[in-house]
Amino acid sequence: MPRKVRRDMPDTTLHERAVAAMARLINDDPYRTLLDAFPVIIFATDIHGVVTLSEGRGLESLGLQAGQLVGISIFESFGNLTNSVRALRSAIAGEPANSIDIAFGRTLETRFTPIRDEQGTVTGIAAMSWDITERVASELRLLRVNRLYAVLSQ
């Protein structure tokens, strides 16, 4: 199980306000319906890579529950997800980034977007992951069929 990391942050940081706003938004009926209908994960981290919000039906396929990742450092607990770690570092540096990694036996595509304060300083990261395991498996099957067809048609 990932290790939780405690970071002391002032109670009124912009990042905390942004995370609170995200939490309110995802608990509104239309957004909650979307989060419950699709295998997506919405999460946020602080600039240290510590998860401050984790929600969405996509957590179920990973064997996780909403909020279970809060307090966990992505760098320390998921350092083996090299593409995601690289993308998170890019977002912390101010550049939105995408990644594809295998986590908990599932293939996840993730979009990392910086959260900025009024001066443009990155104060945290908002991210969304979606499970693309079946799509990747279908693409691999199609690739095998195309290769077989190419060999047979020679």
mmCIF file of C-alpha atoms in Angstrom:
data_model
loop_
_atom_site.group_PDB
_atom_site.id
_atom_site.type_symbol
_atom_site.label_atom_id
_atom_site.label_comp_id
_atom_site.label_asym_id
_atom_site.label_seq_id
_atom_site.Cartn_x
_atom_site.Cartn_y
_atom_site.Cartn_z
ATOM 1 C CA MET A 1 0.000 0.000 0.000
ATOM 2 C CA PRO A 2 1.334 3.463 -0.818
ATOM 3 C CA ARG A 3 2.817 5.395 2.075
ATOM 4 C CA LYS A 4 1.104 8.613 3.184
ATOM 5 C CA VAL A 5 3.223 11.731 3.485
ATOM 6 C CA ARG A 6 2.206 14.630 5.671
ATOM 7 C CA ARG A 7 3.006 18.109 4.432
ATOM 8 C CA ASP A 8 2.127 21.160 6.507
ATOM 9 C CA MET A 9 0.536 23.853 4.371
ATOM 10 C CA PRO A 10 -1.203 27.066 5.400
ATOM 11 C CA ASP A 11 -4.985 26.610 5.604
ATOM 12 C CA THR A 12 -5.764 29.284 3.039
ATOM 13 C CA THR A 13 -3.419 28.472 0.147
ATOM 14 C CA LEU A 14 -4.696 28.962 -3.382
ATOM 15 C CA HIS A 15 -4.118 25.283 -4.042
ATOM 16 C CA GLU A 16 -6.385 24.290 -1.164
ATOM 17 C CA ARG A 17 -9.064 26.669 -2.420
ATOM 18 C CA ALA A 18 -8.733 25.207 -5.933
ATOM 19 C CA VAL A 19 -8.990 21.658 -4.582
ATOM 20 C CA ALA A 20 -12.032 22.632 -2.515
ATOM 21 C CA ALA A 21 -13.627 24.151 -5.619
ATOM 22 C CA MET A 22 -12.877 20.974 -7.594
ATOM 23 C CA ALA A 23 -14.414 18.880 -4.818
ATOM 24 C CA ARG A 24 -17.564 21.029 -4.791
ATOM 25 C CA LEU A 25 -17.804 20.825 -8.569
ATOM 26 C CA ILE A 26 -17.444 17.045 -8.756
ATOM 27 C CA ASN A 27 -20.095 16.643 -6.081
ATOM 28 C CA ASP A 28 -22.673 18.587 -8.132
ATOM 29 C CA ASP A 29 -25.201 16.202 -9.677
ATOM 30 C CA PRO A 30 -24.237 16.539 -13.377
ATOM 31 C CA TYR A 31 -20.525 16.126 -12.678
ATOM 32 C CA ARG A 32 -21.048 13.324 -10.148
ATOM 33 C CA THR A 33 -23.151 11.530 -12.781
ATOM 34 C CA LEU A 34 -20.254 11.777 -15.248
ATOM 35 C CA LEU A 35 -17.696 10.611 -12.680
ATOM 36 C CA ASP A 36 -19.924 7.671 -11.772
ATOM 37 C CA ALA A 37 -20.700 6.769 -15.403
ATOM 38 C CA PHE A 38 -17.207 6.685 -16.894
ATOM 39 C CA PRO A 39 -13.977 4.987 -15.780
ATOM 40 C CA VAL A 40 -12.195 8.256 -15.013
ATOM 41 C CA ILE A 41 -10.180 9.483 -12.058
ATOM 42 C CA ILE A 42 -9.999 13.155 -11.115
ATOM 43 C CA PHE A 43 -7.160 14.042 -8.789
ATOM 44 C CA ALA A 44 -5.039 16.939 -7.618
ATOM 45 C CA THR A 45 -1.587 17.214 -6.105
ATOM 46 C CA ASP A 46 0.364 19.936 -4.403
ATOM 47 C CA ILE A 47 3.691 21.086 -5.870
ATOM 48 C CA HIS A 48 5.435 18.297 -3.940
ATOM 49 C CA GLY A 49 3.413 15.623 -5.739
ATOM 50 C CA VAL A 50 1.274 14.786 -2.700
ATOM 51 C CA VAL A 51 -2.295 13.846 -3.643
ATOM 52 C CA THR A 52 -4.852 16.294 -2.227
ATOM 53 C CA LEU A 53 -7.968 14.976 -4.012
ATOM 54 C CA SER A 54 -8.866 11.637 -5.660
ATOM 55 C CA GLU A 55 -12.340 10.859 -7.019
ATOM 56 C CA GLY A 56 -14.067 8.894 -9.771
ATOM 57 C CA ARG A 57 -15.306 5.465 -10.812
ATOM 58 C CA GLY A 58 -11.937 4.685 -12.384
ATOM 59 C CA LEU A 59 -10.538 4.133 -8.903
ATOM 60 C CA GLU A 60 -12.662 0.979 -8.576
ATOM 61 C CA SER A 61 -10.791 -0.856 -11.342
ATOM 62 C CA LEU A 62 -7.570 -0.133 -9.441
ATOM 63 C CA GLY A 63 -9.026 -1.558 -6.240
ATOM 64 C CA LEU A 64 -9.137 1.900 -4.646
ATOM 65 C CA GLN A 65 -11.809 4.118 -3.139
ATOM 66 C CA ALA A 66 -12.426 7.858 -3.436
ATOM 67 C CA GLY A 67 -10.051 9.763 -1.180
ATOM 68 C CA GLN A 68 -7.853 6.749 -0.487
ATOM 69 C CA LEU A 69 -4.829 8.295 -2.242
ATOM 70 C CA VAL A 70 -5.068 11.643 -0.419
ATOM 71 C CA GLY A 71 -1.828 12.324 1.459
ATOM 72 C CA ILE A 72 0.239 9.941 -0.667
ATOM 73 C CA SER A 73 3.299 11.176 -2.554
ATOM 74 C CA ILE A 74 3.202 10.171 -6.219
ATOM 75 C CA PHE A 75 6.985 10.513 -6.359
ATOM 76 C CA GLU A 76 7.588 8.244 -3.375
ATOM 77 C CA SER A 77 4.799 5.704 -3.836
ATOM 78 C CA PHE A 78 4.452 5.551 -7.621
ATOM 79 C CA GLY A 79 7.993 6.332 -8.785
ATOM 80 C CA ASN A 80 7.868 3.227 -11.005
ATOM 81 C CA LEU A 81 5.274 4.983 -13.192
ATOM 82 C CA THR A 82 8.033 6.799 -15.049
ATOM 83 C CA ASN A 83 5.831 8.434 -17.702
ATOM 84 C CA SER A 84 3.412 9.795 -15.099
ATOM 85 C CA VAL A 85 6.231 11.031 -12.872
ATOM 86 C CA ARG A 86 7.839 12.785 -15.858
ATOM 87 C CA ALA A 87 4.495 14.368 -16.817
ATOM 88 C CA LEU A 88 3.827 15.466 -13.230
ATOM 89 C CA ARG A 89 7.259 17.101 -13.047
ATOM 90 C CA SER A 90 6.515 18.923 -16.321
ATOM 91 C CA ALA A 91 3.199 20.176 -14.948
ATOM 92 C CA ILE A 92 4.867 21.347 -11.732
ATOM 93 C CA ALA A 93 7.319 23.233 -13.967
ATOM 94 C CA GLY A 94 4.316 24.900 -15.631
ATOM 95 C CA GLU A 95 3.815 22.765 -18.757
ATOM 96 C CA PRO A 96 0.661 20.669 -19.147
ATOM 97 C CA ALA A 97 1.592 17.078 -19.980
ATOM 98 C CA ASN A 98 0.124 13.663 -20.811
ATOM 99 C CA SER A 99 1.269 10.198 -19.807
ATOM 100 C CA ILE A 100 0.379 6.565 -20.363
ATOM 101 C CA ASP A 101 1.389 4.062 -17.683
ATOM 102 C CA ILE A 102 0.321 0.699 -16.311
ATOM 103 C CA ALA A 103 -0.841 0.915 -12.694
ATOM 104 C CA PHE A 104 -2.497 -1.829 -10.665
ATOM 105 C CA GLY A 105 -2.664 -3.952 -13.843
ATOM 106 C CA ARG A 106 -4.599 -1.326 -15.815
ATOM 107 C CA THR A 107 -3.381 1.015 -18.568
ATOM 108 C CA LEU A 108 -4.126 4.626 -17.680
ATOM 109 C CA GLU A 109 -3.798 7.762 -19.769
ATOM 110 C CA THR A 110 -3.456 10.895 -17.672
ATOM 111 C CA ARG A 111 -3.556 14.629 -18.383
ATOM 112 C CA PHE A 112 -1.682 16.813 -15.859
ATOM 113 C CA THR A 113 -2.498 20.547 -15.816
ATOM 114 C CA PRO A 114 -0.863 23.208 -13.610
ATOM 115 C CA ILE A 115 -3.031 25.182 -11.160
ATOM 116 C CA ARG A 116 -1.714 28.763 -11.055
ATOM 117 C CA ASP A 117 -2.212 31.664 -8.688
ATOM 118 C CA GLU A 118 -2.925 35.238 -9.766
ATOM 119 C CA GLN A 119 0.784 35.841 -10.458
ATOM 120 C CA GLY A 120 1.060 32.718 -12.622
ATOM 121 C CA THR A 121 2.982 30.675 -10.058
ATOM 122 C CA VAL A 122 2.155 26.963 -10.091
ATOM 123 C CA THR A 123 0.514 26.073 -6.765
ATOM 124 C CA GLY A 124 -0.586 22.541 -7.579
ATOM 125 C CA ILE A 125 -1.701 20.170 -10.289
ATOM 126 C CA ALA A 126 -5.157 19.110 -11.494
ATOM 127 C CA ALA A 127 -5.227 15.809 -13.333
ATOM 128 C CA MET A 128 -7.595 13.376 -14.968
ATOM 129 C CA SER A 129 -6.902 9.725 -15.755
ATOM 130 C CA TRP A 130 -8.967 7.377 -17.837
ATOM 131 C CA ASP A 131 -8.656 3.626 -18.178
ATOM 132 C CA ILE A 132 -7.591 2.709 -21.708
ATOM 133 C CA THR A 133 -6.812 -0.957 -20.999
ATOM 134 C CA GLU A 134 -9.449 -2.330 -23.394
ATOM 135 C CA ARG A 135 -8.531 0.151 -26.125
ATOM 136 C CA VAL A 136 -4.857 -0.806 -25.918
ATOM 137 C CA ALA A 137 -5.741 -4.514 -26.007
ATOM 138 C CA SER A 138 -7.935 -3.936 -29.098
ATOM 139 C CA GLU A 139 -5.158 -1.987 -30.817
ATOM 140 C CA LEU A 140 -2.695 -4.814 -30.131
ATOM 141 C CA ARG A 141 -5.130 -7.412 -31.547
ATOM 142 C CA LEU A 142 -5.626 -5.274 -34.653
ATOM 143 C CA LEU A 143 -1.862 -4.906 -35.065
ATOM 144 C CA ARG A 144 -1.435 -8.698 -34.865
ATOM 145 C CA VAL A 145 -4.182 -9.247 -37.448
ATOM 146 C CA ASN A 146 -2.597 -6.670 -39.773
ATOM 147 C CA ARG A 147 0.812 -8.335 -39.429
ATOM 148 C CA LEU A 148 -0.687 -11.744 -40.123
ATOM 149 C CA TYR A 149 -2.542 -10.379 -43.147
ATOM 150 C CA ALA A 150 0.681 -8.813 -44.457
ATOM 151 C CA VAL A 151 2.515 -12.147 -44.131
ATOM 152 C CA LEU A 152 -0.293 -14.152 -45.753
ATOM 153 C CA SER A 153 -0.704 -11.698 -48.638
ATOM 154 C CA GLN A 154 2.939 -11.966 -49.737
#
